[in-house]
């Protein structure tokens, strides 16, 4: 055990219990698992917990649609999630569900402490209500005709055809997506968490937690915009926990979901005799880390630490944020077969190949990563098979054939061996910093050195000369020692292969400190192939199966078939002349917290800068748009939205399958130019 052992509690974001795990999800769980395995190899007391996020309206409705109880649905999905994670060697110390006694207990405790401290306020709000289903409707459960372009069957908060955003009350002929009836407007009392009470505490926490630069910049924007109160309640019917002092009201899923981290750990404490407060109490010296995607940063860097602080719990040591996954440079797509579920991948390919490829791509910044399938095959075949495993396969046969499986106590190249051992500290620093791509580069550079050494010493020629038999023994034994060190360094990424190597070498479980030792005169077992090259046909079959796979069941029953686009009335040239179209340069683009489809654009039109909200998030990432040119409807009246005021509209083309394409002028156009 490391005499300077740290004590850590680590979590990944909770997957929603409403569908399968896919390879985009796996970026986060593999990233976290690598870090946790590394910490455990270093001798630290590190626990990794997670759970299914099992509450909310979509789960309630899907269960109703399938004719099962919500409890039956989440139990089935939970079992599928556990199997998928196990298939990719994601080693949770405990995996739980937010629909648990522990989560109810802690959620109630946190709420009551916040309430008693004056951080909860009650307000009456107006909401759409379905009188047939007898329930209030979230915006996404209302459909109607877009008030801007006239497209039918659009969501209650935004139009998929023209990108407009609006309030559900603005829809023409609104209807419930559940029953088809026209919603009513009814009042309901809700409970709000007053986030603004914690602005000073949050600003201090940002400094002490050493958040990533990208996260700090985003938080500053949110502070500048003003911290808003957060509606933490939902009306019955709702699948979740009823609020103790508010009959018929339930905790919003986003309140009890992060509390699920603590609930999962509390269940682990009961299993292993651990002290919960020693990890989660306000005086705890334990390090608490959350790995999350950038799309849920608002909840984890504002609401979550504020809730914990206000309720007398410790706040996170740090929140590690990662980007999204693209496949072959594009968003995952069912039509292209790149929306690959964990189960489909496992049917065709070795999971450690994906673990390694993600590790080779992941750094400490909030950057998106791309799974390029051609590069994936080439890199795995070259690095894992052609470099690392190749070292053992080139040396082990000679040890078995000529020396009865016994390694030499003498190294043929002790300086090279020491170089490999001394590299461990730099590789450890890269793992600690979550700079896995640097760690993989350094490990593969060592693998290159090992192969160059074997090429130089040519054991296949030494084996032909009896007088060189002692040299052969030392050379091949050195090769096996180098291979062992590489496997130790790769163990956080390739735990399955590491177990196989431990078995092959007949040695104890690899720890990080084991790299300082050597096997010496030691007996090994006959070598068996550890990894094989990726068969391109298996990749092709995986893609084909992904195309054929059916999407998860839609919890929203279809009210009616989607109508064709409405007829567009003719206008005169005089009408068209009233529209002022201008070339605009996108100088900044940001996600809009709480908006599913919106991107906030800052546009330079030559004489001024405009802010425009565009519903193009399904196709574009904000960073892709910065520096590009768009066409702006410059004389459109400003429209006040709940996220701010939109000062115009950009032109976008929409395809039948929901893809959107921003219309851009050809190169040479300058901001402010009139489009004629």
mmCIF file with all atom_site columns, N, CA, C and O in Angstrom, residues 618-635:
data_model
loop_
_atom_site.group_PDB
_atom_site.id
_atom_site.type_symbol
_atom_site.label_atom_id
_atom_site.label_alt_id
_atom_site.label_comp_id
_atom_site.label_asym_id
_atom_site.label_entity_id
_atom_site.label_seq_id
_atom_site.pdbx_PDB_ins_code
_atom_site.Cartn_x
_atom_site.Cartn_y
_atom_site.Cartn_z
_atom_site.occupancy
_atom_site.B_iso_or_equiv
_atom_site.pdbx_formal_charge
_atom_site.auth_seq_id
_atom_site.auth_comp_id
_atom_site.auth_asym_id
_atom_site.auth_atom_id
_atom_site.pdbx_PDB_model_num
ATOM 1  N N  . UNK A 1 618 ? -29.043 20.469 -33.400 1.00 0.00 ? 618 UNK A N  1
ATOM 2  C CA . UNK A 1 618 ? -29.081 19.060 -33.784 1.00 0.00 ? 618 UNK A CA 1
ATOM 3  C C  . UNK A 1 618 ? -28.070 18.734 -34.873 1.00 0.00 ? 618 UNK A C  1
ATOM 4  O O  . UNK A 1 618 ? -27.697 17.583 -35.068 1.00 0.00 ? 618 UNK A O  1
ATOM 5  N N  . UNK A 1 619 ? -27.617 19.760 -35.603 1.00 0.00 ? 619 UNK A N  1
ATOM 6  C CA . UNK A 1 619 ? -26.704 19.539 -36.728 1.00 0.00 ? 619 UNK A CA 1
ATOM 7  C C  . UNK A 1 619 ? -25.322 20.137 -36.500 1.00 0.00 ? 619 UNK A C  1
ATOM 8  O O  . UNK A 1 619 ? -24.323 19.597 -36.973 1.00 0.00 ? 619 UNK A O  1
ATOM 9  N N  . UNK A 1 620 ? -25.249 21.238 -35.759 1.00 0.00 ? 620 UNK A N  1
ATOM 10 C CA . UNK A 1 620 ? -23.987 21.955 -35.620 1.00 0.00 ? 620 UNK A CA 1
ATOM 11 C C  . UNK A 1 620 ? -23.557 22.039 -34.157 1.00 0.00 ? 620 UNK A C  1
ATOM 12 O O  . UNK A 1 620 ? -24.387 22.152 -33.251 1.00 0.00 ? 620 UNK A O  1
ATOM 13 N N  . UNK A 1 621 ? -22.239 22.005 -33.948 1.00 0.00 ? 621 UNK A N  1
ATOM 14 C CA . UNK A 1 621 ? -21.664 22.353 -32.659 1.00 0.00 ? 621 UNK A CA 1
ATOM 15 C C  . UNK A 1 621 ? -21.275 23.828 -32.709 1.00 0.00 ? 621 UNK A C  1
ATOM 16 O O  . UNK A 1 621 ? -20.827 24.325 -33.755 1.00 0.00 ? 621 UNK A O  1
ATOM 17 N N  . UNK A 1 622 ? -21.422 24.560 -31.610 1.00 0.00 ? 622 UNK A N  1
ATOM 18 C CA . UNK A 1 622 ? -21.146 25.996 -31.646 1.00 0.00 ? 622 UNK A CA 1
ATOM 19 C C  . UNK A 1 622 ? -19.766 26.344 -32.202 1.00 0.00 ? 622 UNK A C  1
ATOM 20 O O  . UNK A 1 622 ? -19.626 27.267 -33.010 1.00 0.00 ? 622 UNK A O  1
ATOM 21 N N  . UNK A 1 623 ? -18.743 25.590 -31.795 1.00 0.00 ? 623 UNK A N  1
ATOM 22 C CA . UNK A 1 623 ? -17.390 25.932 -32.221 1.00 0.00 ? 623 UNK A CA 1
ATOM 23 C C  . UNK A 1 623 ? -17.196 25.790 -33.727 1.00 0.00 ? 623 UNK A C  1
ATOM 24 O O  . UNK A 1 623 ? -16.293 26.404 -34.308 1.00 0.00 ? 623 UNK A O  1
ATOM 25 N N  . UNK A 1 624 ? -18.029 24.980 -34.374 1.00 0.00 ? 624 UNK A N  1
ATOM 26 C CA . UNK A 1 624 ? -17.925 24.803 -35.823 1.00 0.00 ? 624 UNK A CA 1
ATOM 27 C C  . UNK A 1 624 ? -18.368 26.055 -36.578 1.00 0.00 ? 624 UNK A C  1
ATOM 28 O O  . UNK A 1 624 ? -17.967 26.272 -37.722 1.00 0.00 ? 624 UNK A O  1
ATOM 29 N N  . UNK A 1 625 ? -19.202 26.878 -35.930 1.00 0.00 ? 625 UNK A N  1
ATOM 30 C CA . UNK A 1 625 ? -19.809 28.014 -36.616 1.00 0.00 ? 625 UNK A CA 1
ATOM 31 C C  . UNK A 1 625 ? -18.975 29.284 -36.525 1.00 0.00 ? 625 UNK A C  1
ATOM 32 O O  . UNK A 1 625 ? -19.114 30.179 -37.361 1.00 0.00 ? 625 UNK A O  1
ATOM 33 N N  . UNK A 1 626 ? -18.113 29.368 -35.502 1.00 0.00 ? 626 UNK A N  1
ATOM 34 C CA . UNK A 1 626 ? -17.334 30.585 -35.300 1.00 0.00 ? 626 UNK A CA 1
ATOM 35 C C  . UNK A 1 626 ? -16.420 30.824 -36.498 1.00 0.00 ? 626 UNK A C  1
ATOM 36 O O  . UNK A 1 626 ? -15.689 29.942 -36.929 1.00 0.00 ? 626 UNK A O  1
ATOM 37 N N  . UNK A 1 627 ? -16.492 32.053 -37.038 1.00 0.00 ? 627 UNK A N  1
ATOM 38 C CA . UNK A 1 627 ? -15.682 32.409 -38.201 1.00 0.00 ? 627 UNK A CA 1
ATOM 39 C C  . UNK A 1 627 ? -16.386 32.196 -39.527 1.00 0.00 ? 627 UNK A C  1
ATOM 40 O O  . UNK A 1 627 ? -15.886 32.618 -40.575 1.00 0.00 ? 627 UNK A O  1
ATOM 41 N N  . UNK A 1 628 ? -17.561 31.542 -39.499 1.00 0.00 ? 628 UNK A N  1
ATOM 42 C CA . UNK A 1 628 ? -18.298 31.322 -40.740 1.00 0.00 ? 628 UNK A CA 1
ATOM 43 C C  . UNK A 1 628 ? -19.220 32.507 -41.019 1.00 0.00 ? 628 UNK A C  1
ATOM 44 O O  . UNK A 1 628 ? -19.494 33.343 -40.149 1.00 0.00 ? 628 UNK A O  1
ATOM 45 N N  . UNK A 1 629 ? -19.714 32.570 -42.249 1.00 0.00 ? 629 UNK A N  1
ATOM 46 C CA . UNK A 1 629 ? -20.655 33.617 -42.628 1.00 0.00 ? 629 UNK A CA 1
ATOM 47 C C  . UNK A 1 629 ? -22.041 33.017 -42.811 1.00 0.00 ? 629 UNK A C  1
ATOM 48 O O  . UNK A 1 629 ? -22.198 31.882 -43.270 1.00 0.00 ? 629 UNK A O  1
ATOM 49 N N  . UNK A 1 630 ? -23.061 33.779 -42.444 1.00 0.00 ? 630 UNK A N  1
ATOM 50 C CA . UNK A 1 630 ? -24.451 33.354 -42.569 1.00 0.00 ? 630 UNK A CA 1
ATOM 51 C C  . UNK A 1 630 ? -25.243 34.484 -43.210 1.00 0.00 ? 630 UNK A C  1
ATOM 52 O O  . UNK A 1 630 ? -24.743 35.604 -43.382 1.00 0.00 ? 630 UNK A O  1
ATOM 53 N N  . UNK A 1 631 ? -26.477 34.175 -43.571 1.00 0.00 ? 631 UNK A N  1
ATOM 54 C CA . UNK A 1 631 ? -27.380 35.192 -44.105 1.00 0.00 ? 631 UNK A CA 1
ATOM 55 C C  . UNK A 1 631 ? -28.403 35.526 -43.027 1.00 0.00 ? 631 UNK A C  1
ATOM 56 O O  . UNK A 1 631 ? -29.099 34.638 -42.514 1.00 0.00 ? 631 UNK A O  1
ATOM 57 N N  . UNK A 1 632 ? -28.491 36.799 -42.657 1.00 0.00 ? 632 UNK A N  1
ATOM 58 C CA . UNK A 1 632 ? -29.343 37.260 -41.567 1.00 0.00 ? 632 UNK A CA 1
ATOM 59 C C  . UNK A 1 632 ? -30.537 38.040 -42.105 1.00 0.00 ? 632 UNK A C  1
ATOM 60 O O  . UNK A 1 632 ? -30.383 38.912 -42.971 1.00 0.00 ? 632 UNK A O  1
ATOM 61 N N  . UNK A 1 633 ? -31.723 37.708 -41.591 1.00 0.00 ? 633 UNK A N  1
ATOM 62 C CA . UNK A 1 633 ? -32.891 38.560 -41.825 1.00 0.00 ? 633 UNK A CA 1
ATOM 63 C C  . UNK A 1 633 ? -32.763 39.713 -40.838 1.00 0.00 ? 633 UNK A C  1
ATOM 64 O O  . UNK A 1 633 ? -33.086 39.580 -39.655 1.00 0.00 ? 633 UNK A O  1
ATOM 65 N N  . UNK A 1 634 ? -32.262 40.843 -41.344 1.00 0.00 ? 634 UNK A N  1
ATOM 66 C CA . UNK A 1 634 ? -31.807 41.915 -40.457 1.00 0.00 ? 634 UNK A CA 1
ATOM 67 C C  . UNK A 1 634 ? -32.928 42.814 -39.965 1.00 0.00 ? 634 UNK A C  1
ATOM 68 O O  . UNK A 1 634 ? -32.777 43.487 -38.942 1.00 0.00 ? 634 UNK A O  1
ATOM 69 N N  . UNK A 1 635 ? -34.037 42.864 -40.686 1.00 0.00 ? 635 UNK A N  1
ATOM 70 C CA . UNK A 1 635 ? -35.107 43.780 -40.275 1.00 0.00 ? 635 UNK A CA 1
ATOM 71 C C  . UNK A 1 635 ? -36.281 43.055 -39.624 1.00 0.00 ? 635 UNK A C  1
ATOM 72 O O  . UNK A 1 635 ? -37.389 43.567 -39.568 1.00 0.00 ? 635 UNK A O  1
#
